[in-house]
Coordinates of C-alpha atoms in Angstrom, one line a residue:
X1 CA 12.8 65.9 -85.0
X2 CA 9.6 65.9 -83.0
X3 CA 8.7 62.7 -80.8
X4 CA 5.9 61.9 -79.9
X5 CA 4.5 58.8 -77.1
X6 CA 4.6 55.4 -77.5
X7 CA 2.4 54.0 -80.6
X8 CA 0.5 51.0 -80.8
X9 CA 3.6 48.6 -81.0
X10 CA 4.9 49.9 -77.5
X11 CA 4.8 46.4 -76.2
X12 CA 8.0 46.0 -78.4
X13 CA 9.5 48.9 -77.6
X14 CA 8.3 51.1 -80.6
X15 CA 7.4 54.6 -81.1
X16 CA 5.0 56.3 -84.3
X17 CA 4.9 59.5 -85.4
X18 CA 3.7 61.1 -88.3
X19 CA 6.0 63.8 -89.9
X20 CA 5.0 66.1 -92.1
X21 CA 8.3 68.3 -93.9
X22 CA 9.1 69.8 -97.2
X23 CA 12.9 70.1 -98.1
X24 CA 14.2 72.8 -100.2
X25 CA 18.1 72.7 -102.2
X26 CA 20.3 75.1 -99.7
X27 CA 22.7 77.4 -101.5
X28 CA 25.7 77.1 -98.5
X29 CA 26.1 75.8 -95.0
X30 CA 28.6 77.9 -94.5
X31 CA 26.2 81.3 -94.2
X32 CA 22.8 81.5 -93.9
X33 CA 22.9 85.0 -95.8
X34 CA 20.8 83.1 -98.4
X35 CA 17.6 82.8 -96.0
X36 CA 14.8 85.3 -95.4
X37 CA 13.5 86.3 -92.6
X38 CA 10.4 83.8 -91.6
X39 CA 9.1 86.5 -89.0
X40 CA 5.4 87.4 -89.2
X41 CA 5.2 84.4 -91.8
X42 CA 2.1 82.6 -91.0
X43 CA 2.2 83.5 -87.0
X44 CA 5.7 83.2 -86.2
X45 CA 6.9 85.3 -83.8
X46 CA 10.9 84.7 -83.6
X47 CA 13.1 82.4 -85.4
X48 CA 15.5 80.6 -82.5
X49 CA 19.2 79.1 -83.1
X50 CA 19.2 75.4 -81.5
X51 CA 23.0 75.0 -82.6
X52 CA 24.2 72.1 -84.5
X53 CA 23.8 68.2 -83.9
X54 CA 25.6 65.7 -85.8
X55 CA 23.8 62.7 -87.3
X56 CA 25.3 59.4 -88.6
X57 CA 22.6 56.9 -90.4
X58 CA 23.1 53.7 -92.2
X59 CA 19.9 52.6 -94.3
X60 CA 19.3 49.4 -95.3
X61 CA 17.1 47.8 -98.0
X62 CA 16.7 44.9 -100.0
X63 CA 19.7 43.4 -103.1
X64 CA 16.9 44.9 -105.3
X65 CA 16.1 48.2 -103.5
X66 CA 12.6 47.1 -102.5
X67 CA 11.6 50.0 -99.8
X68 CA 13.3 53.1 -101.8
X69 CA 11.1 51.3 -104.5
X70 CA 8.3 51.8 -102.3
X71 CA 9.1 55.5 -100.9
X72 CA 9.9 54.0 -97.5
X73 CA 13.0 53.7 -95.7
X74 CA 14.8 51.7 -92.7
X75 CA 17.3 53.1 -91.2
X76 CA 20.2 53.1 -88.2
X77 CA 21.0 56.4 -86.7
X78 CA 23.2 57.4 -83.9
X79 CA 23.2 61.6 -82.7
X80 CA 20.8 63.9 -81.7
X81 CA 17.6 63.7 -80.0
X82 CA 16.1 60.1 -81.1
X83 CA 19.0 58.2 -82.4
X84 CA 17.9 54.5 -82.8
X85 CA 16.1 52.2 -85.7
X86 CA 13.5 54.0 -87.6
X87 CA 11.1 52.7 -90.4
X88 CA 9.6 55.5 -92.6
X89 CA 6.7 54.8 -94.2
X90 CA 4.9 57.3 -97.0
X91 CA 1.3 59.2 -96.4
X92 CA -0.7 61.7 -98.5
X93 CA 0.9 64.8 -99.6
X94 CA 4.2 66.2 -97.4
X95 CA 3.3 63.5 -94.5
X96 CA 5.1 60.4 -93.8
X97 CA 4.6 57.9 -90.8
X98 CA 7.9 56.7 -89.2
X99 CA 8.0 53.8 -86.3
X100 CA 11.1 54.0 -84.2
X101 CA 13.0 51.5 -82.0
X102 CA 15.6 51.4 -79.5
X103 CA 19.8 50.7 -81.2
X104 CA 20.7 47.6 -81.5
X105 CA 23.0 45.9 -83.7
X106 CA 20.3 44.5 -86.6
X107 CA 17.0 45.7 -87.7
X108 CA 14.4 44.8 -84.8
X109 CA 11.8 42.2 -85.8
X110 CA 9.1 44.7 -85.2
X111 CA 10.3 46.7 -88.1
X112 CA 11.2 43.7 -90.3
X113 CA 7.4 42.9 -89.6
X114 CA 6.0 46.8 -90.5
X115 CA 8.3 46.2 -93.6
X116 CA 7.5 43.2 -94.9
X117 CA 4.7 44.1 -97.3
X118 CA 7.5 45.9 -99.3
X119 CA 10.7 43.3 -98.7
X120 CA 8.6 40.3 -99.1
X121 CA 10.5 38.5 -96.8
X122 CA 14.1 39.1 -98.6
X123 CA 17.0 40.5 -96.4
X124 CA 17.6 43.5 -96.0
X125 CA 21.5 44.9 -96.2
X126 CA 23.0 47.7 -95.2
X127 CA 22.9 50.5 -98.5
X128 CA 24.6 53.8 -97.9
X129 CA 25.5 55.6 -95.0
X130 CA 24.6 59.2 -94.7
X131 CA 26.3 61.6 -91.9
X132 CA 24.4 65.3 -91.6
X133 CA 25.8 68.2 -90.2
X134 CA 22.5 69.8 -88.9
X135 CA 21.6 73.2 -87.9
X136 CA 18.2 73.5 -86.2
X137 CA 16.2 76.5 -86.0
X138 CA 12.8 76.9 -84.4
X139 CA 10.2 78.5 -85.6
X140 CA 8.2 79.9 -82.8
X141 CA 4.3 81.2 -82.4
X142 CA 2.9 83.4 -79.7
X143 CA 3.6 81.6 -76.3
X144 CA 6.6 80.1 -77.1
X145 CA 4.7 77.3 -79.4
X146 CA 7.0 75.8 -81.3
X147 CA 5.4 75.9 -84.7
X148 CA 8.0 74.3 -86.9
X149 CA 11.5 73.7 -87.0
X150 CA 13.8 74.9 -89.5
X151 CA 17.1 72.3 -90.6
X152 CA 19.8 73.2 -92.7
X153 CA 21.7 69.9 -93.2
X154 CA 25.5 69.4 -94.9
X155 CA 25.3 65.7 -96.1
X156 CA 27.9 63.6 -97.1
X157 CA 26.9 60.4 -98.2
X158 CA 28.7 56.9 -99.2
X159 CA 28.0 53.5 -101.2
X160 CA 28.6 50.6 -99.0
X161 CA 27.9 48.4 -102.0
X162 CA 31.0 50.4 -103.5
X163 CA 32.9 51.4 -100.9
X164 CA 34.7 54.8 -101.6
X165 CA 32.1 56.2 -103.8
X166 CA 30.8 59.5 -102.2
X167 CA 28.3 62.5 -102.5
X168 CA 27.5 65.5 -100.8
X169 CA 25.4 68.3 -101.3
X170 CA 23.2 70.8 -98.5
X171 CA 19.9 71.0 -98.0
X172 CA 17.2 72.4 -96.0
X173 CA 14.2 70.9 -94.6
X174 CA 11.0 72.2 -92.8
X175 CA 9.1 70.2 -90.7
X176 CA 5.8 70.7 -88.8
X177 CA 5.5 70.2 -85.1
X178 CA 2.5 67.7 -84.4
X179 CA -0.1 70.1 -83.8
X180 CA 0.2 73.1 -86.5
X181 CA -1.9 73.8 -88.9
X182 CA 0.1 72.7 -92.3
X183 CA -0.9 75.9 -94.0
X184 CA 2.2 77.4 -92.5
X185 CA 3.9 75.0 -94.7
X186 CA 2.6 76.5 -97.6
X187 CA 3.4 80.1 -96.2
X188 CA 6.7 79.3 -95.6
X189 CA 6.9 78.0 -98.7
X190 CA 5.9 81.0 -100.8
X191 CA 8.4 83.5 -98.7
X192 CA 11.4 81.0 -99.5
X193 CA 10.6 80.9 -103.2
X194 CA 10.4 84.1 -103.4
X195 CA 13.8 84.5 -101.9
X196 CA 15.4 82.1 -104.6
X197 CA 15.3 79.2 -102.4
X198 CA 13.6 76.2 -104.6
X199 CA 12.0 72.8 -103.4
X200 CA 14.4 69.9 -103.7
X201 CA 14.2 67.7 -106.3
X202 CA 15.0 64.2 -104.7
X203 CA 12.4 62.9 -102.3
X204 CA 14.7 62.1 -99.4
X205 CA 17.8 62.0 -98.1
X206 CA 17.9 58.3 -98.8
X207 CA 16.8 58.7 -102.6
X208 CA 19.2 60.8 -103.3
X209 CA 22.2 58.9 -101.8
X210 CA 21.5 56.0 -103.8
X211 CA 21.2 57.8 -107.0
X212 CA 24.3 60.2 -106.7
X213 CA 26.5 57.7 -105.0
X214 CA 25.3 55.2 -108.1
X215 CA 24.3 52.4 -105.1
X216 CA 21.4 51.8 -107.3
X217 CA 18.0 52.7 -108.3
X218 CA 14.8 51.4 -107.0
X219 CA 13.5 48.6 -109.2
X220 CA 10.9 49.3 -111.4
X221 CA 8.5 47.4 -113.9
X222 CA 10.4 45.5 -116.3
X223 CA 7.2 44.9 -118.6
X224 CA 8.7 42.0 -121.2
X225 CA 9.1 42.9 -124.9
X226 CA 6.0 43.2 -126.9
X227 CA 4.3 44.0 -123.7
X228 CA 4.8 47.3 -123.3
X229 CA 1.5 49.3 -122.1
X230 CA 0.2 51.6 -125.2
X231 CA -1.0 55.0 -124.0
X232 CA -4.4 55.8 -123.9
X233 CA -5.4 52.2 -124.0
X234 CA -7.5 49.6 -122.1
X235 CA -4.6 48.0 -120.6
X236 CA -3.3 51.3 -119.2
X237 CA -6.5 52.0 -117.8
X238 CA -6.9 48.6 -116.6
X239 CA -3.1 48.2 -115.4
X240 CA -2.8 51.7 -113.9
X241 CA -5.8 50.8 -111.6
X242 CA -4.6 47.1 -110.6
X243 CA -1.3 49.1 -109.5
X244 CA -2.8 51.7 -107.2
X245 CA -5.0 48.8 -105.6
X246 CA -2.3 46.7 -105.1
X247 CA -0.4 49.7 -103.4
X248 CA -3.1 50.6 -101.8
X249 CA -3.2 46.7 -99.8
X250 CA 0.8 47.2 -99.5
X251 CA 0.6 50.1 -97.7
X252 CA -2.0 49.2 -95.8
X253 CA -0.2 46.1 -93.9
X254 CA 1.7 48.3 -91.3
X255 CA -1.4 49.5 -90.5
X256 CA -3.4 46.0 -89.6
X257 CA 0.0 44.9 -88.2
X258 CA -0.2 48.0 -85.7
X259 CA -4.3 47.7 -85.2
X260 CA -5.0 50.7 -86.6
X261 CA -8.4 51.5 -86.7
X262 CA -10.7 50.4 -90.1
X263 CA -7.2 49.2 -91.3
X264 CA -8.7 45.6 -91.5
X265 CA -11.5 46.9 -93.3
X266 CA -9.7 49.1 -95.9
X267 CA -7.1 46.1 -96.6
X268 CA -10.2 43.7 -97.1
X269 CA -11.5 46.1 -99.4
X270 CA -8.6 46.9 -101.5
X271 CA -9.0 42.8 -101.6
X272 CA -12.4 42.8 -103.1
X273 CA -11.5 45.5 -105.3
X274 CA -8.9 43.5 -106.1
X275 CA -10.3 40.8 -107.2
X276 CA -13.0 41.8 -109.1
X277 CA -11.5 44.0 -111.6
X278 CA -9.1 41.4 -112.5
X279 CA -12.0 39.3 -113.3
X280 CA -14.0 41.8 -114.8
X281 CA -11.4 42.8 -117.3
X282 CA -10.4 39.3 -118.1
X283 CA -10.5 40.6 -121.3
X284 CA -7.5 42.8 -120.9
X285 CA -5.3 40.6 -118.6
X286 CA -5.2 36.4 -119.0
X287 CA -7.0 34.8 -116.7
X288 CA -4.6 31.8 -116.5
X289 CA -2.7 34.1 -114.6
X290 CA -4.8 35.9 -112.8
X291 CA -7.0 33.8 -111.6
X292 CA -4.3 32.0 -109.0
X293 CA -3.8 35.2 -107.9
X294 CA -8.1 36.1 -107.5
X295 CA -8.1 32.6 -105.8
X296 CA -5.3 33.9 -103.1
X297 CA -6.6 37.1 -102.4
X298 CA -10.2 35.6 -101.4
X299 CA -8.1 33.7 -99.1
X300 CA -6.7 36.7 -97.7
X301 CA -10.1 38.6 -97.5
X302 CA -11.7 35.6 -95.8
X303 CA -9.1 36.0 -93.1
X304 CA -9.4 39.6 -92.7
X305 CA -12.7 39.0 -92.5
X306 CA -13.3 37.3 -89.2
X307 CA -11.8 40.2 -88.0
X308 CA -13.4 42.5 -89.7
X309 CA -17.2 41.0 -88.9
X310 CA -16.6 40.8 -85.2
X311 CA -15.4 44.9 -85.0
X312 CA -18.9 45.2 -87.4
X313 CA -20.9 43.0 -85.1
X314 CA -19.7 43.9 -82.0
X315 CA -20.5 47.6 -82.8
X316 CA -24.3 46.8 -84.0
X317 CA -25.4 44.8 -80.8
X318 CA -23.7 47.8 -78.3
X319 CA -25.5 50.3 -80.5
X320 CA -28.7 48.4 -79.5
X321 CA -28.3 47.3 -76.4
X322 CA -27.2 50.8 -75.4
X323 CA -30.1 52.2 -76.9
X324 CA -32.9 50.0 -74.8
X325 CA -34.3 51.5 -71.5
X326 CA -32.2 50.7 -68.5
X327 CA -35.8 49.0 -67.1
X328 CA -35.4 46.7 -70.0
X329 CA -32.0 45.2 -69.8
X330 CA -32.5 41.9 -67.9
X331 CA -29.9 39.7 -66.9
X332 CA -25.9 40.1 -67.1
X333 CA -26.6 41.6 -70.6
X334 CA -22.8 43.6 -71.0
X335 CA -21.2 40.9 -69.5
X336 CA -22.4 38.0 -71.6
X337 CA -21.3 40.7 -74.5
X338 CA -18.2 41.5 -73.4
X339 CA -17.3 37.5 -73.1
X340 CA -19.1 36.8 -76.5
X341 CA -16.7 39.9 -78.3
X342 CA -13.4 38.7 -76.1
X343 CA -13.5 35.2 -77.4
X344 CA -14.6 35.8 -80.8
X345 CA -12.0 39.0 -81.5
X346 CA -8.9 37.4 -79.9
X347 CA -9.5 34.3 -82.3
X348 CA -10.3 36.9 -85.3
X349 CA -6.9 38.9 -84.3
X350 CA -5.0 35.7 -84.2
X351 CA -6.0 34.3 -87.6
X352 CA -5.5 38.4 -89.4
X353 CA -1.6 38.4 -88.1
X354 CA -1.2 34.6 -88.8
X355 CA -2.3 35.2 -92.4
X356 CA 0.4 38.3 -92.6
X357 CA 2.9 36.3 -91.2
X358 CA 2.4 33.2 -93.0
X359 CA 4.4 32.0 -96.1
X360 CA 1.3 32.4 -98.4
X361 CA 0.9 36.2 -98.1
X362 CA 4.6 36.4 -99.4
X363 CA 3.8 34.0 -101.9
X364 CA 0.8 36.4 -102.8
X365 CA 2.7 39.8 -102.3
X366 CA 5.4 38.1 -105.0
X367 CA 2.6 37.5 -107.2
X368 CA 1.2 40.9 -107.1
X369 CA 4.6 42.5 -108.1
X370 CA 4.8 40.3 -111.0
X371 CA 1.5 41.6 -112.5
X372 CA 2.9 45.1 -112.1
X373 CA 6.2 43.9 -113.6
X374 CA 5.2 41.5 -116.4
X375 CA 1.4 41.8 -116.9
X376 CA 0.2 39.1 -118.3
X377 CA -1.9 41.5 -121.4
X378 CA -4.2 40.0 -123.9
X379 CA -5.0 41.5 -127.4
X380 CA -7.9 43.6 -126.1
X381 CA -5.2 45.7 -123.9
X382 CA -3.6 47.6 -126.6
X383 CA -7.6 48.8 -127.9
X384 CA -9.4 52.0 -127.1
X385 CA -10.7 51.9 -123.8
X386 CA -14.6 53.0 -124.4
X387 CA -15.5 49.5 -125.8
X388 CA -13.3 47.1 -124.0
X389 CA -14.8 48.6 -120.9
X390 CA -18.4 49.4 -121.2
X391 CA -18.6 45.8 -122.2
X392 CA -17.4 44.5 -119.2
X393 CA -18.9 47.0 -117.0
X394 CA -22.4 45.5 -118.7
X395 CA -21.7 42.2 -118.0
X396 CA -21.4 42.8 -114.6
X397 CA -24.4 44.9 -114.6
X398 CA -26.6 41.9 -116.2
X399 CA -25.3 39.4 -113.6
X400 CA -26.5 41.9 -111.1
X401 CA -30.1 42.4 -112.9
X402 CA -30.5 38.7 -112.9
X403 CA -29.4 38.4 -109.4
X404 CA -31.5 41.2 -108.2
X405 CA -34.8 40.0 -109.4
X406 CA -34.2 36.4 -108.4
X407 CA -33.8 37.1 -105.1
X408 CA -37.1 39.9 -105.5
X409 CA -39.3 36.7 -107.0
X410 CA -38.5 34.2 -103.8
X411 CA -40.7 34.8 -100.8
X412 CA -38.7 36.0 -97.0
X413 CA -36.8 33.1 -95.9
X414 CA -33.3 31.9 -95.2
X415 CA -33.6 31.3 -99.7
X416 CA -34.2 34.9 -100.1
X417 CA -31.6 36.2 -97.2
X418 CA -29.1 33.9 -99.7
X419 CA -29.9 35.4 -102.9
X420 CA -30.0 38.8 -101.5
X421 CA -26.7 38.4 -100.2
X422 CA -25.4 36.6 -103.4
X423 CA -27.1 40.5 -105.1
X424 CA -24.9 42.3 -102.6
X425 CA -21.9 40.3 -104.1
X426 CA -23.0 41.6 -107.7
X427 CA -23.6 44.5 -106.9
X428 CA -19.8 45.4 -105.2
X429 CA -18.2 43.8 -108.6
X430 CA -20.3 45.8 -111.0
X431 CA -19.5 48.9 -108.9
X432 CA -16.1 48.0 -108.6
X433 CA -16.0 47.6 -112.4
X434 CA -16.9 51.0 -113.1
X435 CA -14.1 52.6 -111.1
X436 CA -11.4 52.1 -114.0
X437 CA -13.4 52.7 -116.5
X438 CA -14.6 56.3 -115.5
X439 CA -11.9 58.2 -117.3
X440 CA -13.0 56.3 -120.5
X441 CA -16.9 56.3 -120.1
X442 CA -17.1 59.6 -118.1
X443 CA -20.0 60.7 -116.5
X444 CA -22.7 57.4 -117.0
X445 CA -20.0 55.0 -115.5
X446 CA -19.7 57.3 -112.3
X447 CA -23.5 57.7 -112.0
X448 CA -24.0 53.8 -112.4
X449 CA -21.4 53.2 -109.6
X450 CA -23.2 56.1 -107.6
X451 CA -26.6 54.1 -108.0
X452 CA -25.0 50.8 -107.2
X453 CA -23.1 51.4 -104.2
X454 CA -27.2 52.7 -102.8
X455 CA -28.0 49.6 -103.8
X456 CA -25.3 48.0 -102.5
X457 CA -25.9 49.5 -99.0
X458 CA -29.4 48.4 -98.9
X459 CA -28.6 45.0 -99.8
X460 CA -25.4 45.3 -97.1
X461 CA -27.6 46.4 -94.6
X462 CA -30.1 43.3 -95.1
X463 CA -27.4 40.9 -94.3
X464 CA -25.7 42.6 -91.3
X465 CA -29.1 41.9 -90.0
X466 CA -28.9 38.1 -91.0
X467 CA -25.6 37.6 -89.3
X468 CA -26.7 39.3 -86.2
X469 CA -30.3 37.0 -85.8
X470 CA -27.9 34.5 -86.0
X471 CA -25.2 35.7 -83.4
X472 CA -28.8 36.7 -81.2
X473 CA -30.0 33.5 -81.6
X474 CA -26.8 31.5 -80.4
X475 CA -26.5 34.2 -77.5
X476 CA -30.2 33.6 -76.4
X477 CA -29.6 29.8 -76.2
X478 CA -26.1 30.2 -74.5
X479 CA -27.5 32.7 -71.8
X480 CA -30.9 30.0 -71.5
X481 CA -28.4 27.6 -70.8
X482 CA -26.4 29.5 -68.5
X483 CA -29.9 30.5 -66.5
X484 CA -29.8 33.8 -67.6
X485 CA -32.7 35.8 -68.6
X486 CA -33.1 35.5 -72.3
X487 CA -35.8 38.7 -72.6
X488 CA -33.0 41.0 -74.1
X489 CA -31.5 38.8 -77.1
X490 CA -35.0 38.0 -78.0
X491 CA -36.0 41.5 -78.1
X492 CA -32.9 42.5 -80.0
X493 CA -34.0 39.5 -82.4
X494 CA -37.5 41.1 -82.6
X495 CA -35.7 44.7 -84.0
X496 CA -33.2 43.0 -86.2
X497 CA -35.6 41.1 -88.0
X498 CA -38.1 44.0 -88.4
X499 CA -35.0 45.6 -89.6
X500 CA -34.4 42.9 -92.7
X501 CA -38.1 43.5 -93.3
X502 CA -38.3 46.9 -94.1
X503 CA -34.8 46.8 -96.5
X504 CA -36.8 44.3 -98.5
X505 CA -39.8 46.4 -98.4
X506 CA -37.1 49.5 -99.6
X507 CA -35.5 47.3 -102.0
X508 CA -37.8 47.3 -105.3
X509 CA -37.8 50.6 -104.9
X510 CA -33.9 51.4 -105.0
X511 CA -33.5 49.1 -107.4
X512 CA -35.6 50.8 -109.4
X513 CA -33.7 53.9 -109.2
X514 CA -30.5 52.6 -109.8
X515 CA -31.7 51.2 -113.4
X516 CA -33.7 54.6 -114.2
X517 CA -31.6 54.7 -116.8
X518 CA -30.5 52.0 -118.7
X519 CA -26.6 51.5 -118.8
X520 CA -27.0 49.6 -122.2
X521 CA -28.1 53.0 -124.0
X522 CA -25.9 55.3 -121.6
X523 CA -22.6 53.4 -121.7
X524 CA -22.4 52.4 -125.4

């Protein structure tokens, strides 16, 4: 087990690291005659026996196994070099994130919070106990650098829901050291398979223990009779996309709580995408159910938006200031920007965390779970996706066309700024509507999404300038009131005004390119 230093939850005495590993079925723990010689594979110089250790872990979950159902796990483990509480969260491919905390009687509050988007506030209780006798070998490269660890585990699992229900098996793990190239996993995998060592059918010890001790299976969608999704239908395409976006939102929650860079932005975008898809495909999912969910997603996006907007504006202004010649930096420019940022950032961060810890957020998560478990399908959900999805995309496109035309007709000024901001929002909705339709509509949908994205970028740059000018005007007034030179803030205001003007002049050309191929012809 490779342990890294403190993560961003260090103030709560938690650490975080990334695991990248693969599991294999091991024939026997009593002999290693079946294990091939890995010396020479991917730079492995030697295989060093590290002896045996005994691990004892109790896994916790909700009564309906919400953690297991989302490929997460919470355990209290003793023995080995990393005894403590471990929360394992899925990442892409062979990787997982593990957040650890010191041993205590019950699950630490910090880990409960990081699991909240999955448990949705339900209590967690002991589910299974897993005891492991582990033989460890280090795969060492040149210069005695540890490339990976190979562990052969004799596992005994017991259900804590039905005490006395036991299971046992032997498995092997190959886990990369933090800085090892993931290609080594593929090379080791190839050698093992040639020797008859197969990948494990279970994604984790926890999942296998649940299955083999009959402690239960993770909850799966329990769709009501008459609401099953027809294969190849519009309903399947839309619902699959919705489920993916909900999964993204749930997965990003722990990262936002730990203030991982860009996580707030990505979670806010997931909210927007989900809101947009639920709106665009009302012919597939009943709006009587989805409209209230959309309203709550807007609330969450707005709460996240305060922090994200502050991030964007801060970096924009810092970049502007850094680009100015030193001889133009009159007054305490850096200090005023820092004070402004601290005041706004702390409030924005508080809003984010308050939202994620609120009963309203938990209710939203319950509503999102219900959307996938009991989807409110309408009659058109059973139809072929081509016509249903083309109609939805074109409806958003027509709305976009109207808003762009309206914005271009207005003279420069606040009214035009507002109109172009509304056009930007319509561009996002059109782009998001194309995403679940790409399999059904092919290249025309993908091409439209790409061109609308280019339009969205121009409109987004324009709106960022509008927001920046408002902040600069307020900083100019604050500097003036404090008796400080306001020259720099006025200079930056002029730069932002010029940028906005360039974007407005660029817009007709970008819009012409976006409409070069009429979607009404290409999508039908």
